[in-house]
Coordinates of C-alpha atoms in Angstrom, one line a residue:
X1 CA -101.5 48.2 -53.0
X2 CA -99.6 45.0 -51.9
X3 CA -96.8 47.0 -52.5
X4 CA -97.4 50.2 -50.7
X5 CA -98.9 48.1 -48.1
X6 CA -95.2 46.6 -47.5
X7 CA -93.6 49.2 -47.4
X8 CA -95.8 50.9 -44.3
X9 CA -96.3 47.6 -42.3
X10 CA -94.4 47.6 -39.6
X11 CA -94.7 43.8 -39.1
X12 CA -93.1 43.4 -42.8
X13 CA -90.5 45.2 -41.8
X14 CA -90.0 43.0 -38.5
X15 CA -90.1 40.2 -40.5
X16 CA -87.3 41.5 -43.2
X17 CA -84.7 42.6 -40.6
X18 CA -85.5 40.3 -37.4
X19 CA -85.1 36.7 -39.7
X20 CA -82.0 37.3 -41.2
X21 CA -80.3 38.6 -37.8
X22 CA -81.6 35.3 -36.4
X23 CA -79.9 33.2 -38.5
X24 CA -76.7 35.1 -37.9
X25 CA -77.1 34.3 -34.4
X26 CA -75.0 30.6 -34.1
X27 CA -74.3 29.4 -31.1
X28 CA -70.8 27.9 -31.1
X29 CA -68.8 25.8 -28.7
X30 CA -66.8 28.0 -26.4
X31 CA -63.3 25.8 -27.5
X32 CA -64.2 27.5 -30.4
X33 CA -62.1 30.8 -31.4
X34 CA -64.3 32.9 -33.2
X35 CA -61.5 35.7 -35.3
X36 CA -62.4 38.7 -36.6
X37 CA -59.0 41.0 -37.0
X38 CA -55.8 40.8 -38.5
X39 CA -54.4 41.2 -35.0
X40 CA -55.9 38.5 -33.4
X41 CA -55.4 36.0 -36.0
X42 CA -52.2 36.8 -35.8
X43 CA -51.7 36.4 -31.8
X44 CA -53.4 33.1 -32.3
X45 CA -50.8 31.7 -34.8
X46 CA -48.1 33.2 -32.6
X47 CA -49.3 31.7 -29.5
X48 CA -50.9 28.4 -30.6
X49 CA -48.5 25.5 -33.0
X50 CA -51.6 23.5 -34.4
X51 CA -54.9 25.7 -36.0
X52 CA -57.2 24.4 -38.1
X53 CA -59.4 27.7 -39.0
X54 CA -62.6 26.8 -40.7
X55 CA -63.9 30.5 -43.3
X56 CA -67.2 30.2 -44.8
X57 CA -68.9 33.0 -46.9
X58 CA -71.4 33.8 -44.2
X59 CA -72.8 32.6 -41.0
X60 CA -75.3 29.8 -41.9
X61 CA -73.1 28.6 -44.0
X62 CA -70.7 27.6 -41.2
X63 CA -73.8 26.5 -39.0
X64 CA -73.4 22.7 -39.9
X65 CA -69.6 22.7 -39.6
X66 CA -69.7 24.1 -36.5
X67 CA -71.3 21.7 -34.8
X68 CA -69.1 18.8 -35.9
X69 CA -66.4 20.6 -35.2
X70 CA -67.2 21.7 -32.0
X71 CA -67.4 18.4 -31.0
X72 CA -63.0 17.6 -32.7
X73 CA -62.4 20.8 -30.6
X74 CA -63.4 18.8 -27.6
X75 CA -61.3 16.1 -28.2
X76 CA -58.3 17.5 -29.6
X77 CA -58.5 20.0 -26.7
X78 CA -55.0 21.0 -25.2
X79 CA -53.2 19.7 -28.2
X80 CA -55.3 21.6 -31.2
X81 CA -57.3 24.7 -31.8
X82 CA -60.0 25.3 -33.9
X83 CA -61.1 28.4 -35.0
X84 CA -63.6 30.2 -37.3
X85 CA -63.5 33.4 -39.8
X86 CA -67.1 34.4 -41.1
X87 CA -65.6 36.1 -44.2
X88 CA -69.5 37.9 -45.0
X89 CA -69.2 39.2 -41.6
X90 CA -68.3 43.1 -42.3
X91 CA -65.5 43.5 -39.9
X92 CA -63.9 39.9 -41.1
X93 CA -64.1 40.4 -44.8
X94 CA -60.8 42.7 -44.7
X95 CA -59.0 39.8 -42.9
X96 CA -60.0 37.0 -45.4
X97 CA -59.3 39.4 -48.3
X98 CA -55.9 40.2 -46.7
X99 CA -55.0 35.9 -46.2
X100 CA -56.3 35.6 -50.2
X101 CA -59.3 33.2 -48.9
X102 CA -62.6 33.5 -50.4
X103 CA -65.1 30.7 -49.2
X104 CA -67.5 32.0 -51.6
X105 CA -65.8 30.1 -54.7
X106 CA -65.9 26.8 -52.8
X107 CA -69.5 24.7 -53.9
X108 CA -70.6 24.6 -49.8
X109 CA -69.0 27.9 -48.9
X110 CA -66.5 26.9 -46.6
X111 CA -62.9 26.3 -46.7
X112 CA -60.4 24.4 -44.0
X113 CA -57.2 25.2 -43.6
X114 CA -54.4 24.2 -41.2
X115 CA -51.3 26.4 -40.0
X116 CA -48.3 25.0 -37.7
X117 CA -45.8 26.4 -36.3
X118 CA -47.3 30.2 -37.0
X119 CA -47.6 29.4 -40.9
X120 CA -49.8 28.1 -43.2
X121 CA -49.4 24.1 -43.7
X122 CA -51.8 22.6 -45.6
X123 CA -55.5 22.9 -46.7
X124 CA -57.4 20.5 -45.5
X125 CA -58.6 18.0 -48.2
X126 CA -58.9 14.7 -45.8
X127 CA -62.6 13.6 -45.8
X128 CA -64.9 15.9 -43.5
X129 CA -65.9 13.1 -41.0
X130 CA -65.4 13.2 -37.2
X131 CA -63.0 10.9 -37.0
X132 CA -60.8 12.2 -39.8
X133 CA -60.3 15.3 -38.4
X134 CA -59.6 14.6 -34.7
X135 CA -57.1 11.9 -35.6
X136 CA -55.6 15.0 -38.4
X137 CA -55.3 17.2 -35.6
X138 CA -53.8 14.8 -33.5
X139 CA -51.3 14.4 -36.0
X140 CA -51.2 17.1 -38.7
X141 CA -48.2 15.6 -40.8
X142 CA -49.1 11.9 -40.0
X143 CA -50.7 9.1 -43.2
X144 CA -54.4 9.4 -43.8
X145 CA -56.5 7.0 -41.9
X146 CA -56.5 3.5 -43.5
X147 CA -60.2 4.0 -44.2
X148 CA -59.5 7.2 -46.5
X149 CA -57.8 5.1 -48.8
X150 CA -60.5 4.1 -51.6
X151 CA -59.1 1.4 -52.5
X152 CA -60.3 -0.3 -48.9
X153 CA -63.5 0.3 -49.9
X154 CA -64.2 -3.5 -49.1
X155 CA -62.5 -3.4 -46.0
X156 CA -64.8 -3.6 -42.8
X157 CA -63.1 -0.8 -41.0
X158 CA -64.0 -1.5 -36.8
X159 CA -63.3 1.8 -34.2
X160 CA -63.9 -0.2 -30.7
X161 CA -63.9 -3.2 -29.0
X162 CA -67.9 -3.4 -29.1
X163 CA -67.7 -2.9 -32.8
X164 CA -64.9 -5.9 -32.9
X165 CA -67.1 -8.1 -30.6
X166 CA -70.1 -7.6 -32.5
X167 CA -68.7 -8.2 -36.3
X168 CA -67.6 -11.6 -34.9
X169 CA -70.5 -12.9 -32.9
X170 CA -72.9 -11.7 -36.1
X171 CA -71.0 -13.0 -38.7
X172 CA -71.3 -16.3 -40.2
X173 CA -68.9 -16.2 -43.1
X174 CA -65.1 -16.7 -42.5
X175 CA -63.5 -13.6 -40.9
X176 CA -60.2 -12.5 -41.1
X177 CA -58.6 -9.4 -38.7
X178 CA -56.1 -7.4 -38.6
X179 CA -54.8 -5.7 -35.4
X180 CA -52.7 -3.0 -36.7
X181 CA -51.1 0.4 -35.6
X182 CA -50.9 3.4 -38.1
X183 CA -47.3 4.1 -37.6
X184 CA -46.6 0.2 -38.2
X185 CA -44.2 -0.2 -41.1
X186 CA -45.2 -3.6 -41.7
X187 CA -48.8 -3.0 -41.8
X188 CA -48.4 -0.3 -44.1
X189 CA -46.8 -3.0 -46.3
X190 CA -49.3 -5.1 -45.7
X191 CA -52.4 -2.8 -45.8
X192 CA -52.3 -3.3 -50.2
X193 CA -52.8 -7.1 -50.3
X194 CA -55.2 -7.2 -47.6
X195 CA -57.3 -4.8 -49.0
X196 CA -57.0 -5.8 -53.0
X197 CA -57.5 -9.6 -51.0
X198 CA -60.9 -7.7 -49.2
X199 CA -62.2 -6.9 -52.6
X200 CA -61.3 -10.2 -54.4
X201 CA -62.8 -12.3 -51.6
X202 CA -65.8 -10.3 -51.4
X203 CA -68.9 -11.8 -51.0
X204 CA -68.0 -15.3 -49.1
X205 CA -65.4 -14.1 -46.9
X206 CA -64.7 -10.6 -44.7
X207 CA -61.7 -9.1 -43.8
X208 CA -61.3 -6.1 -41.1
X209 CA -59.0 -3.8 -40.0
X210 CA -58.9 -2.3 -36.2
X211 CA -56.0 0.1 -35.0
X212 CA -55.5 -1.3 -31.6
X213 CA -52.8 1.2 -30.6
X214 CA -54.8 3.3 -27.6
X215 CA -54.8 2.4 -24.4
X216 CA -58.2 1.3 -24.2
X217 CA -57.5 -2.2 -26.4
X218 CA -55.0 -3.2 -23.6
X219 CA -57.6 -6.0 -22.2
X220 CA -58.3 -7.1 -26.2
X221 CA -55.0 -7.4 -27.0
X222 CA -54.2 -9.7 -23.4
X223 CA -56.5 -11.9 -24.8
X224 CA -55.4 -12.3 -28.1
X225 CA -51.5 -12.3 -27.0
X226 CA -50.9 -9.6 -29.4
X227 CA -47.0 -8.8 -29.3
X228 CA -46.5 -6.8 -32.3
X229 CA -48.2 -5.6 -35.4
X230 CA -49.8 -6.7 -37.5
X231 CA -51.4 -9.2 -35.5
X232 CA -54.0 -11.3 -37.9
X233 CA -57.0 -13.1 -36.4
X234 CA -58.8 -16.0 -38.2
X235 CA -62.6 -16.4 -37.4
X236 CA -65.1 -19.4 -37.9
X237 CA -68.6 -18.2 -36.5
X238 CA -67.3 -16.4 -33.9
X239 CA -65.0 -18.9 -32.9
X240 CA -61.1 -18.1 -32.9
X241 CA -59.1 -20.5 -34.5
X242 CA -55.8 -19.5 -36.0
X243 CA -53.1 -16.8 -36.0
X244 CA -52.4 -15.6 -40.2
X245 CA -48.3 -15.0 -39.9
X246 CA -47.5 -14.6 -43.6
X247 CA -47.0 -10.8 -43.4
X248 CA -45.1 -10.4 -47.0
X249 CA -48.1 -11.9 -48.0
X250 CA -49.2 -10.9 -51.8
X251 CA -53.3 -11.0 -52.4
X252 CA -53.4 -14.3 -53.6
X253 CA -52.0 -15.6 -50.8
X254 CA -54.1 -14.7 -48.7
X255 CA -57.2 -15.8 -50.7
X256 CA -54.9 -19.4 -51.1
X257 CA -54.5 -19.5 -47.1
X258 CA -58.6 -19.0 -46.4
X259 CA -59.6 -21.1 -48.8
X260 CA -57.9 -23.8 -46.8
X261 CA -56.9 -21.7 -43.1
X262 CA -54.1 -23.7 -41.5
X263 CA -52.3 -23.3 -38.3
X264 CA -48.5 -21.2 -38.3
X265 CA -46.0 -23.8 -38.5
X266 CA -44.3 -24.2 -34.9
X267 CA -41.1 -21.8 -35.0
X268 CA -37.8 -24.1 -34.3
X269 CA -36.3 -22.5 -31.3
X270 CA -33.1 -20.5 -32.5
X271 CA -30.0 -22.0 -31.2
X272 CA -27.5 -19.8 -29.3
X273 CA -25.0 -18.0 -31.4
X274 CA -22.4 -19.9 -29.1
X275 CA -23.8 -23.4 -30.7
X276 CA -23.3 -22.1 -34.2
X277 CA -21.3 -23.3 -37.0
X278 CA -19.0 -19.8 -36.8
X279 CA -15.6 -18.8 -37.7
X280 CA -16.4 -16.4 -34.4
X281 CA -14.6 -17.4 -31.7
X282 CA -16.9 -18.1 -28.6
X283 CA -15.1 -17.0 -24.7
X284 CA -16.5 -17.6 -21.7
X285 CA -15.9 -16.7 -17.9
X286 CA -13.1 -19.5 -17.6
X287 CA -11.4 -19.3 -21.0
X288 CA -11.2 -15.7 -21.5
X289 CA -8.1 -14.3 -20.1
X290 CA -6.3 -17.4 -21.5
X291 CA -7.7 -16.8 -25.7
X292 CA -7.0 -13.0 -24.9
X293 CA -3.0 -14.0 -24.2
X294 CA -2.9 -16.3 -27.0
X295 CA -4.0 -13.9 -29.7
X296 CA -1.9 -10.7 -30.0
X297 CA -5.1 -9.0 -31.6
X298 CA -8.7 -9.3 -30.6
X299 CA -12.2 -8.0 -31.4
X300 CA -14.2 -8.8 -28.9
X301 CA -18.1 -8.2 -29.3
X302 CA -20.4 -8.2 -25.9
X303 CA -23.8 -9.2 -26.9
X304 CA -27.4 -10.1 -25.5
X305 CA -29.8 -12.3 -27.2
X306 CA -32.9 -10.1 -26.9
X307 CA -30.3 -7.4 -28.4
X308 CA -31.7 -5.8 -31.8
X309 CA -28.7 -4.3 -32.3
X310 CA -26.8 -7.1 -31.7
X311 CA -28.9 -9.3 -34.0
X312 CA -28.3 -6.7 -36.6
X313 CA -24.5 -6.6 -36.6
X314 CA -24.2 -10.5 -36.2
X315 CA -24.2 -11.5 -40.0
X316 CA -21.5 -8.4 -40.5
X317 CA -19.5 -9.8 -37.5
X318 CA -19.8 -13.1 -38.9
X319 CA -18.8 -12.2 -42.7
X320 CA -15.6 -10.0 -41.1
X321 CA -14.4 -13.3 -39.4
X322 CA -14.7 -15.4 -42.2
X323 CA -12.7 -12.7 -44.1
X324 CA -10.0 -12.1 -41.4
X325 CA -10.0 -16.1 -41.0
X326 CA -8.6 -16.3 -44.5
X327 CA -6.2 -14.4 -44.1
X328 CA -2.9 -14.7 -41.3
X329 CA -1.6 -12.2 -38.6
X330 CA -4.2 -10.0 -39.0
X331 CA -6.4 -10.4 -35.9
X332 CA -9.3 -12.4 -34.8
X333 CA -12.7 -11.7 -33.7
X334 CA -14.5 -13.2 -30.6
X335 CA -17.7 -12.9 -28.6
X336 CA -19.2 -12.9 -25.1
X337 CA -22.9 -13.4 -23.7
X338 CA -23.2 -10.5 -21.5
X339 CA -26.3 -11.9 -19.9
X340 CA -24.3 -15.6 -19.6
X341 CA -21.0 -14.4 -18.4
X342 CA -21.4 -11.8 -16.0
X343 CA -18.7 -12.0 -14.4
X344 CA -16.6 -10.5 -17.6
X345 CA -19.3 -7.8 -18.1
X346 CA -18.8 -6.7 -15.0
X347 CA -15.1 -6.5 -15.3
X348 CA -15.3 -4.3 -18.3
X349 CA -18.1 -2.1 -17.4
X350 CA -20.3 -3.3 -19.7
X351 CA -23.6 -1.4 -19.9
X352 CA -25.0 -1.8 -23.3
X353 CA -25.3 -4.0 -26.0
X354 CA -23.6 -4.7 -28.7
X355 CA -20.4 -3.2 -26.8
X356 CA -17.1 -3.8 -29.4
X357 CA -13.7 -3.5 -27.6
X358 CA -10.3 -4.4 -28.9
X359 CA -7.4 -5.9 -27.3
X360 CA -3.9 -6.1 -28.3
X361 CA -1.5 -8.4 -26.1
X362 CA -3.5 -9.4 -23.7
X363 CA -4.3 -5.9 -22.7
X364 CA -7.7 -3.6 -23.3
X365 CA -6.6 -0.9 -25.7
X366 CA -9.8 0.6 -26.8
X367 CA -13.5 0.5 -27.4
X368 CA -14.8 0.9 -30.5
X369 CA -18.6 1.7 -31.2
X370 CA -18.4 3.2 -34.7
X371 CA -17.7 -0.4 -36.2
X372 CA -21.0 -2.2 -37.3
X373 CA -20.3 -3.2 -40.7
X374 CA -18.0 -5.8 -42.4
X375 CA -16.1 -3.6 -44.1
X376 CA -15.3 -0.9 -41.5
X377 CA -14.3 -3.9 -39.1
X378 CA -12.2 -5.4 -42.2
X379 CA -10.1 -2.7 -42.6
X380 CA -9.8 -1.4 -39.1
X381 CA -8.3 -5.0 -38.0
X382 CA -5.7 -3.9 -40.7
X383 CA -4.9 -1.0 -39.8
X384 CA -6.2 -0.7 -35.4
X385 CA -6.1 3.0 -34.7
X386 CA -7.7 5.2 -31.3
X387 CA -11.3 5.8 -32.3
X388 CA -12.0 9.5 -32.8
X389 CA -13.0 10.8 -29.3
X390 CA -16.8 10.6 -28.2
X391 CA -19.1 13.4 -28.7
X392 CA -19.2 15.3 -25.2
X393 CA -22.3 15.0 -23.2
X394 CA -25.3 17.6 -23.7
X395 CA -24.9 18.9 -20.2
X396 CA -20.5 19.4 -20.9
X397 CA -21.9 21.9 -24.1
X398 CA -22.7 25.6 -23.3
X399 CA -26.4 26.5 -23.2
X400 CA -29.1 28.1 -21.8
X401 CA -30.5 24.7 -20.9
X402 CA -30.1 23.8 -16.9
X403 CA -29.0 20.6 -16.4
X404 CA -30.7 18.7 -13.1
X405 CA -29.7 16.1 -10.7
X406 CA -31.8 14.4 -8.3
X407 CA -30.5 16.0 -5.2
X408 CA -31.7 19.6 -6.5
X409 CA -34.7 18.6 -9.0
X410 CA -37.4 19.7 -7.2
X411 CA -35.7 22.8 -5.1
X412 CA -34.9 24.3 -8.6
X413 CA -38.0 24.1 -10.2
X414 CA -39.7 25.5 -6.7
X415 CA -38.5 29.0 -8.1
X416 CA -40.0 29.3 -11.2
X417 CA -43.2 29.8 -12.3
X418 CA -42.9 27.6 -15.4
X419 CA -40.4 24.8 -16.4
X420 CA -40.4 22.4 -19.0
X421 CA -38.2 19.1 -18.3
X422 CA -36.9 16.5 -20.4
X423 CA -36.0 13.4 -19.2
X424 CA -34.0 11.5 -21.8
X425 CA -30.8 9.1 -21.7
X426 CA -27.8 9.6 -23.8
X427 CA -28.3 6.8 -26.1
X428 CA -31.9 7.6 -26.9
X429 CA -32.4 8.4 -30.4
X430 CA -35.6 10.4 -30.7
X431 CA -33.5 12.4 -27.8
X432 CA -30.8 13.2 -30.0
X433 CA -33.1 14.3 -32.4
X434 CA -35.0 16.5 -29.6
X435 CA -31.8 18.0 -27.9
X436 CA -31.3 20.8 -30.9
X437 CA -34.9 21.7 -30.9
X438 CA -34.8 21.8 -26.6
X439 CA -32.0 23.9 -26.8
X440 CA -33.0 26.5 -29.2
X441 CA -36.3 26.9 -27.1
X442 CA -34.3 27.6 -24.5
X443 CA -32.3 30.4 -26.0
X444 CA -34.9 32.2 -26.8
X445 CA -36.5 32.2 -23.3
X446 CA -33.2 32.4 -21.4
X447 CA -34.1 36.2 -20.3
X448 CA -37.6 35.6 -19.5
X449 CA -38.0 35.7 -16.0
X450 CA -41.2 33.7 -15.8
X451 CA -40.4 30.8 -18.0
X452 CA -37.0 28.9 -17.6
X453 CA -36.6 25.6 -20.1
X454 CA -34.9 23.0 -17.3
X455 CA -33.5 19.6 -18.2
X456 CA -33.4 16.7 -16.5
X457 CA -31.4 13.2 -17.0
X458 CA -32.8 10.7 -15.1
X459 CA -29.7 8.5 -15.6
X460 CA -32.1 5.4 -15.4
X461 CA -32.1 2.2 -17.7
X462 CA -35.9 2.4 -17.8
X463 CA -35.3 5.5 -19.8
X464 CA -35.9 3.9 -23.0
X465 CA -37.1 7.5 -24.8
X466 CA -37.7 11.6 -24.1
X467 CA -40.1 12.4 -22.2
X468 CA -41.6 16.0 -21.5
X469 CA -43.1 17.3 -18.1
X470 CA -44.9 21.0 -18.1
X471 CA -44.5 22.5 -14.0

């Protein structure tokens, strides 16, 4: 009777039919883009570069996921999309079965995947935390956070200020932190020791790890005078006591230097090339012209001290005029401050550093910026030849990109309804690497009417990189 009773109650019925419905119903964050066709998904690759689109083998399935990923959605919002496939929904099964994703073999029912550029990328296989997933999205091709490695297990891994504040006001063992950024070479070759030195020391002492990189760390890092990363901080209950500089540091090191913490040794103040035992002749304002007269063939190098580039080429310099100082009637090599002397870096238009120019009888013959290393400057003092002529300028190259000046910046863009500028200098290298890409784009929308790609060089020295503005 049970049976037949079932089968003729209406409220079984209700029961059967309403509940599951119910739990098909999930509310989902409107960021959210919820795909059910092959056309769609399709449009959404085509119109968005960065998609991480969660399938899961039915609605419930996805219910948890959702929510955690409505809250990425937020954060990533205007430079990520998220989006979500119910492959046991009827009308998306024929789209999952068409990509060759079936959630249903995964243990939870869900699977993550990632497409840039309009293709598929990668799945994703970082771990399923908040965090993870934003700072994936934020950058898809970027290294894993440093808490993802394993092998920092013993790490104390701190997101904000508060969290920094509070380890070191709590803690009463020694406590050793590093301020790093996760594109920081050096801490990357640091990260290994400091965490093998985490998991050795565990226990009496406690090392931490913070990526002060975003804005919001400005007023920490003012107080700790961080210049550079890594920047390591030593602790004694809660006090602040000494900088750790060793940054080639192995494990044991580190575990040495705690066990008896020590202040940096006080740097000895670099003396001016100019004071330097060098086989590099040093001019000045007053004794230029006269050198330049007396030596039929001259390299000169203008330099800065703050100069990278300069700093970098100085031991090659050096080693070429040791060589050519062996050797007679070849040439010599000399050098100017630029910041000292200004007076002969205005005469030559100087208006970068290092800036290599050679000079043969007295005379300026030519400038020479494809000589940084000994050997190239060896064997051109042999044999001086014209350098092969400059690259020309983007804006002397045909292309559909507009090239602004001040005067008509704003006029131009006025008429159209979208523009995307570039401001970049010419000696910028992530420029360089941009201009191709720039240009292409513009190619392609050179007959739109609505969209025109505009660049603009803003001929400043305070350029010091690209930088893109949507009108």
């Amino acid at each position: 009777m049970a049976g037949v009773n079932s089968l003729i109650n209406p409220r079984y019925w209700t029961r059967r039919i309403i509940l599951p419905s119910c739990l098909l119903t999930i509310k989902i964050s409107p960021l959210i883009e919820k795909i059910d066709d092959h056309k769609d998904f399709k449009k959404l690759l085509r119109t968005r570069n960065n998609v991480l689109v969660l399938f899961s083998k039915s609605a419930p399935a996805a219910e948890r996921q959702l929510k955690l990923l409505s809250d990425v959605a937020q954060d990533v919002k205007g430079r990520a999309t998220v989006s979500w496939i119910d492959c046991g929904d009827a009308e998306s099964r024929k789209l999952c079965k068409k990509l060759k994703v079936d959630p249903s073999s995964k243990s939870n029912g869900l699977e993550l995947l990632h497409y840039k550029d309009g293709t598929f990328h990668t799945e994703y296989n970082r771990p399923g935390t908040y965090k993870s997933l934003v700072a994936f999205l934020k950058d898809p091709e970027g290294a894993p956070l440093w808490e993802e490695n394993p092998e920092a297990k013993d790490v104390v891994h701190l997101d904000t200020e508060k969290d920094f504040r509070k380890l070191v006001k709590k803690e009463e063992r020694p406590l050793l932190v590093m301020f790093y950024a996760p594109w920081c070479s050096v801490c990357k070759r640091m990260m290994p020791s400091f965490q093998q030195a985490a998991s050795d020391l565990k226990g009496p002492y406690v090392l931490a790890g913070l990526n002060v990189h975003a804005p919001e760390f400005e007023r920490l890092k003012e107080e700790f005078s961080v210049k550079g990363y890594p920047t390591i901080l030593y602790f004694e209950k809660g006090k602040f006591l000494y900088n750790y500089e060793k940054y080639g540091a192995t494990a044991k090191d580190i575990a040495e230097w705690l066990k008896n913490p020590q202040p940096p040794a006080p740097e000895m103040p670099e003396l001016p090339w100019a004071e330097q035992e060098s086989t590099v002749y040093h001019l000045t304002d007053a004794d230029f012209d006269q050198f330049i007269n007396d030596h039929p063939s001259v390299l000169v190098m203008f330099h800065a001290p703050w100069c990278g580039h300069c700093k970098k080429m100085k031991p090659d310099f050096e080693k070429a005029a040791a060589t050519l100082h062996e050797e007679s009637g070849v040439g010599v090599l000399a050098a100017v401050d630029g910041t000292v002397h200004r007076a002969l870096t205005e005469r030559f238009q100087i208006s970068g550093f290092p800036t290599v120019k050679y000079f043969e009888n007295g005379e300026e013959k030519y400038t020479l910026p494809h000589l940084r290393s000994e050997q190239k400057i060896v064997e051109w003092m042999h044999n001086p030849e014209a350098p092969p002529p400059p690259e020309p300028a983007w804006d002397e190259k045909p292309s559909s990109v507009v090239h602004l000046l001040g005067d008509d910046f704003r006029e131009i863009l006025k008429k159209k309804k979208h523009a995307l500028v570039m401001f970049y200098a010419p000696w910028c290298p992530h420029c360089k690497t941009a201009v191709p890409h720039f240009t292409t784009a513009a190619e392609m929308f050179k007959d739109d009417r609505k969209v025109r790609w505009f660049l603009g060089n803003s001929g400043s020295e305070k350029a010091v990189t690209s930088h893109w503005v949507h009108w």
